[in-house]
Short mmCIF file of C-alpha atoms and ligand atoms in Angstrom, two decimals:
data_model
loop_
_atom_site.label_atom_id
_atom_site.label_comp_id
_atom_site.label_asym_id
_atom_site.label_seq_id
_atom_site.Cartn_x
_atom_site.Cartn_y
_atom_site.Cartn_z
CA UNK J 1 -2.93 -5.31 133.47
CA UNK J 2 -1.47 -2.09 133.34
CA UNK J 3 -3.18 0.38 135.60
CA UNK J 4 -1.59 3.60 134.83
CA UNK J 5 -0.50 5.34 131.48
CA UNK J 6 1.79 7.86 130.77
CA UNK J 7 -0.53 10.87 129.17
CA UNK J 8 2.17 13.84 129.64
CA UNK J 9 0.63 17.14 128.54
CA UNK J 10 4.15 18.11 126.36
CA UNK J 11 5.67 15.96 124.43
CA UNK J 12 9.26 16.71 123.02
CA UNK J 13 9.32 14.46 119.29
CA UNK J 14 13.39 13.71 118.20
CA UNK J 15 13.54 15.60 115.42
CA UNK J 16 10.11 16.86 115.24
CA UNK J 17 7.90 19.31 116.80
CA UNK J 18 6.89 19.93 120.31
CA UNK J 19 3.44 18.00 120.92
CA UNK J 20 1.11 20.47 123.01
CA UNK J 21 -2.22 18.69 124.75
CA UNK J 22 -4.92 21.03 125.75
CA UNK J 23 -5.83 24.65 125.39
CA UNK J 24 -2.87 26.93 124.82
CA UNK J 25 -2.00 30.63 123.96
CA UNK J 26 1.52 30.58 122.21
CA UNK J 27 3.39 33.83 121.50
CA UNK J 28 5.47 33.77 118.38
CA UNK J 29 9.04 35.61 117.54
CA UNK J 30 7.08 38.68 116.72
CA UNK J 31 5.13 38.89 120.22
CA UNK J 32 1.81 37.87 118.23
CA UNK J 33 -0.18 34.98 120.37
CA UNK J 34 -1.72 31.99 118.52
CA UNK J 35 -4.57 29.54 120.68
CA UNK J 36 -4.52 26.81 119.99
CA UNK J 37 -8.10 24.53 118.15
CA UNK J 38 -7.16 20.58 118.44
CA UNK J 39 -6.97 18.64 120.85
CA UNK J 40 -3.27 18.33 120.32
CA UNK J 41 -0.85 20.93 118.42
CA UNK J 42 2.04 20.84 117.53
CA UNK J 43 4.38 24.05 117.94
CA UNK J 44 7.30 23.92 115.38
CA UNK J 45 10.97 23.12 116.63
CA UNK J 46 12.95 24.04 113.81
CA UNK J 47 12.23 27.61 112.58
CA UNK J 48 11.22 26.10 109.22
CA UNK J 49 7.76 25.85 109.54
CA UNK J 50 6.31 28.34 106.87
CA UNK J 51 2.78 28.41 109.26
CA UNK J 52 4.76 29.43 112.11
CA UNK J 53 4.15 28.64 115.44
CA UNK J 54 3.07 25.60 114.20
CA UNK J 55 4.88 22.80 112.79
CA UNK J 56 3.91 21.65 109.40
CA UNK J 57 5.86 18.96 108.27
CA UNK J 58 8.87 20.35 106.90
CA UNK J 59 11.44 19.34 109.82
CA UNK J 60 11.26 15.95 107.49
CA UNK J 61 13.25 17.89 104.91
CA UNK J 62 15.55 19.00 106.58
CA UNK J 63 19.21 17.67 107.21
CA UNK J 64 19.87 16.07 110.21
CA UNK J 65 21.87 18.49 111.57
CA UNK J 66 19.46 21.11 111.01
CA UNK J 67 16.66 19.11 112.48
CA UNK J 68 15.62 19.95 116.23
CA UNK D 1 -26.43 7.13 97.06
CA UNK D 2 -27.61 4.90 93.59
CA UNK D 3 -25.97 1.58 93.52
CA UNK D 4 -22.72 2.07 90.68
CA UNK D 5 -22.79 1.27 87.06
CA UNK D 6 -21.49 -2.30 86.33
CA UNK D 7 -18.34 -2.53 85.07
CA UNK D 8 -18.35 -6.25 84.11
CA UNK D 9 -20.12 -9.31 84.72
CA UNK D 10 -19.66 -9.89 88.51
CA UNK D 11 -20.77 -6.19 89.06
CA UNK D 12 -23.70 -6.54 86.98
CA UNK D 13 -25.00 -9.64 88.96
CA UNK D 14 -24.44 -8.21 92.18
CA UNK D 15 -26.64 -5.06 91.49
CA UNK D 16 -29.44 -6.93 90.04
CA UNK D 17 -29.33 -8.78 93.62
CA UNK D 18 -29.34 -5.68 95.46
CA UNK D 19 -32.41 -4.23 93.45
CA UNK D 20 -34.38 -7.31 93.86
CA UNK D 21 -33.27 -7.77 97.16
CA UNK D 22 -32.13 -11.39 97.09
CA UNK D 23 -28.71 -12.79 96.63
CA UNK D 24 -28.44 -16.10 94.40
CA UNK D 25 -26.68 -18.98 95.45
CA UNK D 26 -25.10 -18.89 91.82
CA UNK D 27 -23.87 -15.48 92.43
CA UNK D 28 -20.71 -16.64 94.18
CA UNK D 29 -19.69 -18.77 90.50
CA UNK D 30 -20.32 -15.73 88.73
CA UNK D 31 -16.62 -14.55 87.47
CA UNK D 32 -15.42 -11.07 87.68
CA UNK D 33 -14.59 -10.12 84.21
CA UNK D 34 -11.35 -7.69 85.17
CA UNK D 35 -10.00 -6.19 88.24
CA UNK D 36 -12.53 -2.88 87.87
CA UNK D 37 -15.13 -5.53 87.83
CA UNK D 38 -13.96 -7.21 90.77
CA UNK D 39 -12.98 -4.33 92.93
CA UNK D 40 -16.27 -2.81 91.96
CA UNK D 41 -18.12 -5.22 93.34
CA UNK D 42 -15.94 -5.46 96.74
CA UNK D 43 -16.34 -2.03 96.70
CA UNK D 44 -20.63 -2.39 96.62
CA UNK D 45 -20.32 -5.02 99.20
CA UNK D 46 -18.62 -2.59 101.59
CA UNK D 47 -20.85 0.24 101.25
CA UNK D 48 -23.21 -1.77 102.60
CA UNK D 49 -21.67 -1.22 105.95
CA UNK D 50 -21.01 2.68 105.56
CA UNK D 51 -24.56 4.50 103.64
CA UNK D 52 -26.15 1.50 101.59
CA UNK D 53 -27.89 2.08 98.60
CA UNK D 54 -30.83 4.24 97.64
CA UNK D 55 -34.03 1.70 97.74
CA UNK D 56 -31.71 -0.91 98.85
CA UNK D 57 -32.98 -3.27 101.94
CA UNK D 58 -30.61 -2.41 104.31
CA UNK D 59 -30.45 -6.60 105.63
CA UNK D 60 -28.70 -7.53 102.93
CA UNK D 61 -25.68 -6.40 104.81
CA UNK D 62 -25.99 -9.26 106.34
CA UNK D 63 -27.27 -11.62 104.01
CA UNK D 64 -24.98 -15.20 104.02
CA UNK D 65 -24.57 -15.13 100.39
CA UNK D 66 -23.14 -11.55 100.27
CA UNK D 67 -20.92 -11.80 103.12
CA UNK D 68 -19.78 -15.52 101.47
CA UNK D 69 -18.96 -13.07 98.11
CA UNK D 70 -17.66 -10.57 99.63
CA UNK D 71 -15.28 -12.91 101.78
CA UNK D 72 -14.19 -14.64 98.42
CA UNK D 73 -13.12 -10.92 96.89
CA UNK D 74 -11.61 -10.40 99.74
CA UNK D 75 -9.48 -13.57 100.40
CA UNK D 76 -7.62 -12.73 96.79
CA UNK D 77 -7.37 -9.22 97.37
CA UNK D 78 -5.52 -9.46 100.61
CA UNK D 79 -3.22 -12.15 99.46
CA UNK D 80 -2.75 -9.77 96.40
CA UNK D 81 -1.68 -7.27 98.97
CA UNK D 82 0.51 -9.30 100.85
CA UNK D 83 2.23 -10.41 97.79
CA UNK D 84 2.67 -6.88 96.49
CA UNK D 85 3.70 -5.95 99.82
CA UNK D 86 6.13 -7.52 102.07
CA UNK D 87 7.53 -5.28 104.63
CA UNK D 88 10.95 -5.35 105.90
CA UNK D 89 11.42 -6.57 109.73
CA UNK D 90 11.36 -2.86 111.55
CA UNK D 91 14.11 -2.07 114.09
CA UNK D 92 14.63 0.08 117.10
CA UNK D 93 13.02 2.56 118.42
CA UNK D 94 9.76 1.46 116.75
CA UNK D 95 8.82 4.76 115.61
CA UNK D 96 11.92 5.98 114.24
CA UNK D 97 11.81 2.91 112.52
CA UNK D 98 8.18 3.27 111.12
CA UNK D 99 9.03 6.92 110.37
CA UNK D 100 11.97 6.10 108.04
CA UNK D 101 10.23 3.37 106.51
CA UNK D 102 7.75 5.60 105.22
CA UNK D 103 10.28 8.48 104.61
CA UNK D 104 11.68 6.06 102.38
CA UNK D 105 9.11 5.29 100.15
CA UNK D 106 9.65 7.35 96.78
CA UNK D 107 6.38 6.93 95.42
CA UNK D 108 5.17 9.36 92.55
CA UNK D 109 2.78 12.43 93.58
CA UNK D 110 0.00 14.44 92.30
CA UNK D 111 0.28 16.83 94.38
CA UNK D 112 3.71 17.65 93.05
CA UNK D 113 1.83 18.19 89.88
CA UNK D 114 -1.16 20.05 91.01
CA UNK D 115 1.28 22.22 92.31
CA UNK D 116 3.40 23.48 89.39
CA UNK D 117 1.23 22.33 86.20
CA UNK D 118 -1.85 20.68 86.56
CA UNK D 119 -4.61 22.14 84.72
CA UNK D 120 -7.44 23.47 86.02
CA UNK D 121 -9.60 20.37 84.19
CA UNK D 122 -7.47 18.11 85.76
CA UNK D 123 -6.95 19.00 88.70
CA UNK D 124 -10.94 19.21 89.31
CA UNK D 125 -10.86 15.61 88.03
CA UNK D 126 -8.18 14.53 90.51
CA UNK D 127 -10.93 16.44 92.97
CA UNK D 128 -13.60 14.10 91.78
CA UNK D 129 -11.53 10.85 92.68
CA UNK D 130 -10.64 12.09 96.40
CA UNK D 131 -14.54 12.07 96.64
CA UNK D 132 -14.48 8.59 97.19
CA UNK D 133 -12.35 8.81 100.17
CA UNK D 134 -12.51 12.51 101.41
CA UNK D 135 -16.42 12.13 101.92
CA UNK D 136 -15.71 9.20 104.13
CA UNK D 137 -12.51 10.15 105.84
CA UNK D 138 -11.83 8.56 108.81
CA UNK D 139 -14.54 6.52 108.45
CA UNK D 140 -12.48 3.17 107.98
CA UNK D 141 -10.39 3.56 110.58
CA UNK D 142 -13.67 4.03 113.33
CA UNK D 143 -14.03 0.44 112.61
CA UNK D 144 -10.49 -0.51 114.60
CA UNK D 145 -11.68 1.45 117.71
CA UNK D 146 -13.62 -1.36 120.00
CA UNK D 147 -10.75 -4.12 118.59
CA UNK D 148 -7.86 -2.26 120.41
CA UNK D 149 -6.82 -2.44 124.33
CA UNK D 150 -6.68 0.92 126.48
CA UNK D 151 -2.99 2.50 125.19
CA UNK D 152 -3.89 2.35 121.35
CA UNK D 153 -7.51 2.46 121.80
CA UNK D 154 -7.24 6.33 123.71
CA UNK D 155 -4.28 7.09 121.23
CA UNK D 156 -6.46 6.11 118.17
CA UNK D 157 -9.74 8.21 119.57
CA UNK D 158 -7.29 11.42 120.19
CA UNK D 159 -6.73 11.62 116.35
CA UNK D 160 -9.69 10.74 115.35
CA UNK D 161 -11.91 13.53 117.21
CA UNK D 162 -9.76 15.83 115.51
CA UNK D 163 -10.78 14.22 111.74
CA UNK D 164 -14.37 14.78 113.05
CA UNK D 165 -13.65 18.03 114.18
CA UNK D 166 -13.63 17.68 118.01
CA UNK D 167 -17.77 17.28 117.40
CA UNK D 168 -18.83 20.38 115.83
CA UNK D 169 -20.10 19.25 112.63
CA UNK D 170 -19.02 22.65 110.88
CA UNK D 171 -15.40 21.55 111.36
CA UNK D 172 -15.57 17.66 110.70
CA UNK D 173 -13.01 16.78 107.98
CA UNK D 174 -15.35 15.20 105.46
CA UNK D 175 -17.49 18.16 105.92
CA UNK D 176 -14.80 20.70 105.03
CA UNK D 177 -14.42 18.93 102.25
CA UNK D 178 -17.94 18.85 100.87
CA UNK D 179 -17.79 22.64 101.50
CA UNK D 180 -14.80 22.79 99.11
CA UNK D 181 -16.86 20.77 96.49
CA UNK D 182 -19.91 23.09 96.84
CA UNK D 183 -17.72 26.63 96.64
CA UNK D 184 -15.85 24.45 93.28
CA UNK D 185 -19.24 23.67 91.84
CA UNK D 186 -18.58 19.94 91.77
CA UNK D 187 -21.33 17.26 93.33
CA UNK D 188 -20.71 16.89 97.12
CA UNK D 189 -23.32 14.11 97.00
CA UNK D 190 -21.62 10.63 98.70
CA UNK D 191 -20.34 8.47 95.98
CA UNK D 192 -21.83 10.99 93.19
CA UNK D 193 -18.62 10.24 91.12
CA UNK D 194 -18.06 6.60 91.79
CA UNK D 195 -18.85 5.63 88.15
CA UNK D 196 -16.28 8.00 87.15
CA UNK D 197 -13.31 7.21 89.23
CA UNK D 198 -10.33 5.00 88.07
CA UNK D 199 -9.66 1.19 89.36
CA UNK D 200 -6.91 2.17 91.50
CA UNK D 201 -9.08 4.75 93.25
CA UNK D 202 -11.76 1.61 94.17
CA UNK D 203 -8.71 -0.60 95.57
CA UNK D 204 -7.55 2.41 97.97
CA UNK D 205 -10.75 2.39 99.11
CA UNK D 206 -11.11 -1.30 99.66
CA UNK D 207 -8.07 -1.53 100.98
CA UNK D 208 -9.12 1.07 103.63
CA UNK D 209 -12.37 -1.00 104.47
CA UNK D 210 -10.69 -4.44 104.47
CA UNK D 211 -8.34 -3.26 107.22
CA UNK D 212 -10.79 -1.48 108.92
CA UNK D 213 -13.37 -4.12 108.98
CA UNK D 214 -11.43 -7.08 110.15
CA UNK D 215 -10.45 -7.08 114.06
CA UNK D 216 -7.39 -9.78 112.60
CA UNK D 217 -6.36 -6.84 110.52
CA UNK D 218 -6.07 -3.98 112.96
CA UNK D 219 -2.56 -3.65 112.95
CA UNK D 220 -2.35 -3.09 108.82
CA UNK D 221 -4.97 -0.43 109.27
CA UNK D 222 -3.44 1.70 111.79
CA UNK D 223 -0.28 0.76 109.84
CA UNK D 224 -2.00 2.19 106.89
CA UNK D 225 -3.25 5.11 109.25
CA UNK D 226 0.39 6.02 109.92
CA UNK D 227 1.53 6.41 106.21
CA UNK D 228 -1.41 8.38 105.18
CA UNK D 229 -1.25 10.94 107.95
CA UNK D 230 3.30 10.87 107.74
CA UNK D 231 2.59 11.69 103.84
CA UNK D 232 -0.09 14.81 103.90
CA UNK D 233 1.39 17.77 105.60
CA UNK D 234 3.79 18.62 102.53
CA UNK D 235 1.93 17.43 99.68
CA UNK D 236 -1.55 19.17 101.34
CA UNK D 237 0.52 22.26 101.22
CA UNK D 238 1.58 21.40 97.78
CA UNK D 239 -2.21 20.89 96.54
CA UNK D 240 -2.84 24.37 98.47
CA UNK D 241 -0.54 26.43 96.29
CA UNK D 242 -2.00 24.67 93.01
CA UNK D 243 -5.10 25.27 93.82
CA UNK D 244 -4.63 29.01 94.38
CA UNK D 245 -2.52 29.17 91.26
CA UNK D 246 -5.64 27.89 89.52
CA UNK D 247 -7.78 30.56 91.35
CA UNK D 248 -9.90 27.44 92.96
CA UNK D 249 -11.80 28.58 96.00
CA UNK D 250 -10.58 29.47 99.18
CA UNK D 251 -13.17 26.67 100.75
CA UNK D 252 -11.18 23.93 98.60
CA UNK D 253 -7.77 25.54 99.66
CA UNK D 254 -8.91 25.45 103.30
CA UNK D 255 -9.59 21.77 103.31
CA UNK D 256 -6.14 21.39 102.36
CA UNK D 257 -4.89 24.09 104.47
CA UNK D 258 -6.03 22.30 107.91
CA UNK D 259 -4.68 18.92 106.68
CA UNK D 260 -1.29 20.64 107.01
CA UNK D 261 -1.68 21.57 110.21
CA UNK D 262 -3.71 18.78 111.16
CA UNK D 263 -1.69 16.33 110.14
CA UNK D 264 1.73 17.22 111.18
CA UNK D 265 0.05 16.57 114.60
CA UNK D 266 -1.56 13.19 113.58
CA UNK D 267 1.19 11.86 111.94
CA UNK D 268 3.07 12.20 115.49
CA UNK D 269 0.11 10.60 116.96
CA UNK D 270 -0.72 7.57 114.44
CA UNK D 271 3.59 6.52 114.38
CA UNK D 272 4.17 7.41 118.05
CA UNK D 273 1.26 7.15 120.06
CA UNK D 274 -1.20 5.29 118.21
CA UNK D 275 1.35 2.65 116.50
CA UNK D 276 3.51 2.78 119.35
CA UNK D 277 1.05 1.84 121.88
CA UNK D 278 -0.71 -1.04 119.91
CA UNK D 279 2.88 -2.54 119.07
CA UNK D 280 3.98 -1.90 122.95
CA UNK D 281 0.83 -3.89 123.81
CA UNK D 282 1.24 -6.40 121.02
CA UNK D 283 4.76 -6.62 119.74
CA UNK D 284 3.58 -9.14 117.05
CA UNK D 285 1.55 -6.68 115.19
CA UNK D 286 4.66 -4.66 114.23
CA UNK D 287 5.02 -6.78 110.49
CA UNK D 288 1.23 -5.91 110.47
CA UNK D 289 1.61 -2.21 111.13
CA UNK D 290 4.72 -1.81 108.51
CA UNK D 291 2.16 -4.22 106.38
CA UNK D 292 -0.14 -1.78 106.19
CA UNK D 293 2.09 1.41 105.74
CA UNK D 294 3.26 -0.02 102.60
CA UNK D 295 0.43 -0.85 101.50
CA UNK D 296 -1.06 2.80 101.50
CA UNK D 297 2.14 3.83 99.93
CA UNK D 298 2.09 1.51 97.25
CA UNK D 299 -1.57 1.70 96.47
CA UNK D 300 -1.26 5.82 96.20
CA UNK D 301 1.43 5.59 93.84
CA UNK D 302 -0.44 3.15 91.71
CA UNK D 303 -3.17 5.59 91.50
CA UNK D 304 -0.10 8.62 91.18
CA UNK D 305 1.57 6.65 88.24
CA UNK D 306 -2.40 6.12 86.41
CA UNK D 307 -3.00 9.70 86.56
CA UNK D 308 0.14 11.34 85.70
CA UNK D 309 0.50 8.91 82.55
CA UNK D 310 -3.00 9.68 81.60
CA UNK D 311 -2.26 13.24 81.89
CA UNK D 312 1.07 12.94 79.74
CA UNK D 313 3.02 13.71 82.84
CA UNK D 314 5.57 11.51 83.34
S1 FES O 401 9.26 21.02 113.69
FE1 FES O 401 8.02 20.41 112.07
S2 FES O 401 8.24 22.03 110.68
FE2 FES O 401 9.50 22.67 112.33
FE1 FE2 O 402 -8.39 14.66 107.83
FE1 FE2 O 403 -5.37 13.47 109.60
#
C-alpha cells in the first residue's frame, strides 16, 4: 500500500497551463492582481488566454510550436 | 418532480406502478415500444435514486421487480454502448494519450451555432434540454466516489467541490444554473421539461447514471468525466458570446462564464489527476476510461446532429 502521495502545490501541464493549489494573489502584465476562488486555478501559459491570468482552454488551439 | 408523460407502452406501465405503488411481475414482459419509450423508462428508474417522484413511495427504489427492469434496460443499453463505442488501445503517457483522443473527436456542436446564428427561440429550447443535466450536474459522478482507492478517490473529490461550489450553496454549479433559468424566465423546477426534451437528451443522461451507478463501471464514468470537462472551456465561451448576442441575461451568461474558467482547471484534473491516478492504481481500467470518453463524445454529437437538423442547420 502506498503510504505517501505526491500532492505538489504547482503543477507545470506540457502544453497547458500552470496548475495553482490554494489561495493565491497573481499579478498580471498590467500590474493588476487577480485571487484566486477554487480550490485549484489554473494561470495561463501561453498569452492566449482571452480571460487573462487565467487559462481558458485555448492553448488546445494552438500550434504546437506556439503551445507552452 | 411529477413522474414523466409516457412515451410508449413500457413507460406507461411503469408509471401506473409507481402511482399505485406496486411493481407487477408482468411488468418485466411488457415491451418498450421505441427507444424514447425505453430510455424513458430507464430514465424513471434512475430518478429513483436522485429526487423520486412527487407522491411516489420512496421504497420502490428498491423494490426487486424494478431493479430486475431496470437491470434488463440496462444490460441492452450498455452493450448498445459498447457496440457503438469501441475505443482504440491508448498509448504513452496516459494523459497525453487521453487528451488527443478526445482532441480528436470531431463531433458536431451547438454551441458553434448558438454562437453565430441560433435564434433566440432556439437557443432557449437548447436551454430547456441542458435542464436535464445542468440541474443535476455532478450528481452522477458523486456516485464513483466510495468505489475508488486513495489517488483517484482525493483527485475525484478536488473537482468535484469545485462543481458544488467549494460548499457555499450560492456558488454550487447546478445552482448557478437555476439562477440563469430564473433571470431567462424559463422553469428552474428539477425535471420541469423532461416531457419536452429529445431521446438523445434521455440517453446522455442514462448514460451518465449507468456509469455512475455501477462500481464495475467506474472507469467509463470518470472516462466520461474527462471528455465532458476537456470539451467545455471553448464551446462555454462560445454559448457565452451567443447568449449576449441574443441579449440573454447576464445570470445565464455567468453560468457559462465560470464553466470556462472552471473547466480549463477540471479538465487538467479529470485527464491528469483524476484519470491518471485511477489508471496508475488500476492499469486495466484504461479501455474503460477511453470507453467512457467516447462515449460522452459520441452521445453529444448524437444529440448535436438532432438539433442542428431540426433547426435546418446543417
Ligand atoms: S495555457 Fe490554456 S489558454 Fe493559455
Ligand atoms: Fe460545472
Ligand atoms: Fe467542470
Amino acid at each position: 500500500m502506498k503510504e505517501h502521495f505526491d500532492h505538489p502545490d504547482v503543477v507545470v501541464c506540457p502544453g497547458g497551463p500552470l496548475l495553482l493549489r490554494g489561495e493565491h494573489v497573481i499579478e498580471d502584465a498590467e500590474g493588476r492582481q487577480h485571487r484566486t476562488s477554487r480550490p485549484v486555478s489554473a494561470v495561463c501559459r501561453c498569452g492566449k488566454s482571452a480571460d487573462q491570468p487565467w487559462c481558458d482552454g485555448t492553448h488546445k488551439v494552438l500550434p504546437d510550436k506556439l503551445k507552452p | 418532480m411529477r413522474i414523466p408523460k409516457a412515451r410508449g407502452e413500457l413507460s406507461e406501465a411503469l408509471a401506473a406502478a409507481l402511482q399505485e405503488g406496486t411493481a407487477p411481475a408482468e411488468l418485466a414482459d411488457v415491451a418498450a415500444t421505441d427507444d424514447a419509450d425505453r430510455h424513458l423508462s430507464l430514465w424513471t428508474l434512475y430518478e429513483l435514486s436522485y429526487r423520486g417522484f412527487d407522491g411516489v413511495d420512496d421504497e420502490l427504489e428498491w423494490q426487486p421487480e424494478l431493479l430486475a427492469l431496470r437491470h434488463t434496460l440496462e444490460r441492452r443499453f450498455e452493450a448498445e454502448l459498447r457496440e457503438w463505442f469501441s475505443p482504440p488501445e491508448l498509448g504513452e503517457p496516459f494523459a497525453d494519450a487521453l487528451f488527443e483522443l478526445i482532441e480528436n473527436d470531431d463531433g458536431a456542436s451547438v454551441a458553434t451555432f448558438v454562437q453565430r446564428e441560433a435564434t433566440l427561440d432556439q437557443t432557449l429550447e437548447l436551454l430547456r434540454y441542458r435542464t436535464i443535466y445542468h440541474l443535476k450536474e455532478a450528481d452522477p459522478t458523486a456516485w464513483v466516489v466510495p468505489r475508488l482507492t486513495t489517488g483517484p478517490k482525493a483527485a475525484l473529490m478536488e473537482l468535484q467541490y469545485d462543481e458544488y461550489g467549494c460548499g457555499d450553496p450560492n456558488r454550487l454549479h447546478s445552482h448557478l444554473f437555476v439562477r440563469g433559468l430564473d433571470a431567462c424566465g424559463l422553469r428552474s423546477d428539477y425535471g420541469a421539461y423532461i416531457d419536452d426534451v429529445p431521446v438523445e437528451v434521455l440517453v446522455q443522461n442514462n448514460a451518465m447514471s449507468l456509469f455512475g451507478l455501477h462500481r464495475r463501471l467506474r472507469g467509463a464514468a470518470l472516462g466520461h468525466l474527462a471528455a465532458f470537462e476537456a470539451t467545455s472551456s471553448l464551446p462555454s465561451r462560445r454559448m457565452a458570446q451567443g447568449l449576449e448576442r441574443l441579449g440573454l441575461p447576464t445570470e445565464m451568461i455567468a453560468y457559462y462564464e465560470e464553466h470556462v474558467e472552471a473547466d480549463a482547471v477540471h479538465e487538467q484534473l479529470a485527464v491528469r489527476t483524476i484519470c491518471g491516478a485511477l489508471v496508475e492504481e488500476e492499469p486495466a481500467q484504461a479501455a474503460e476510461v477511453a470507453f467512457g470518453a467516447l462515449a460522452c463524445l459520441g452521445l453529444e454529437d448524437r444529440f448535436a446532429r438532432r438539433m442542428l437538423a431540426e433547426w435546418g442547420a446543417e
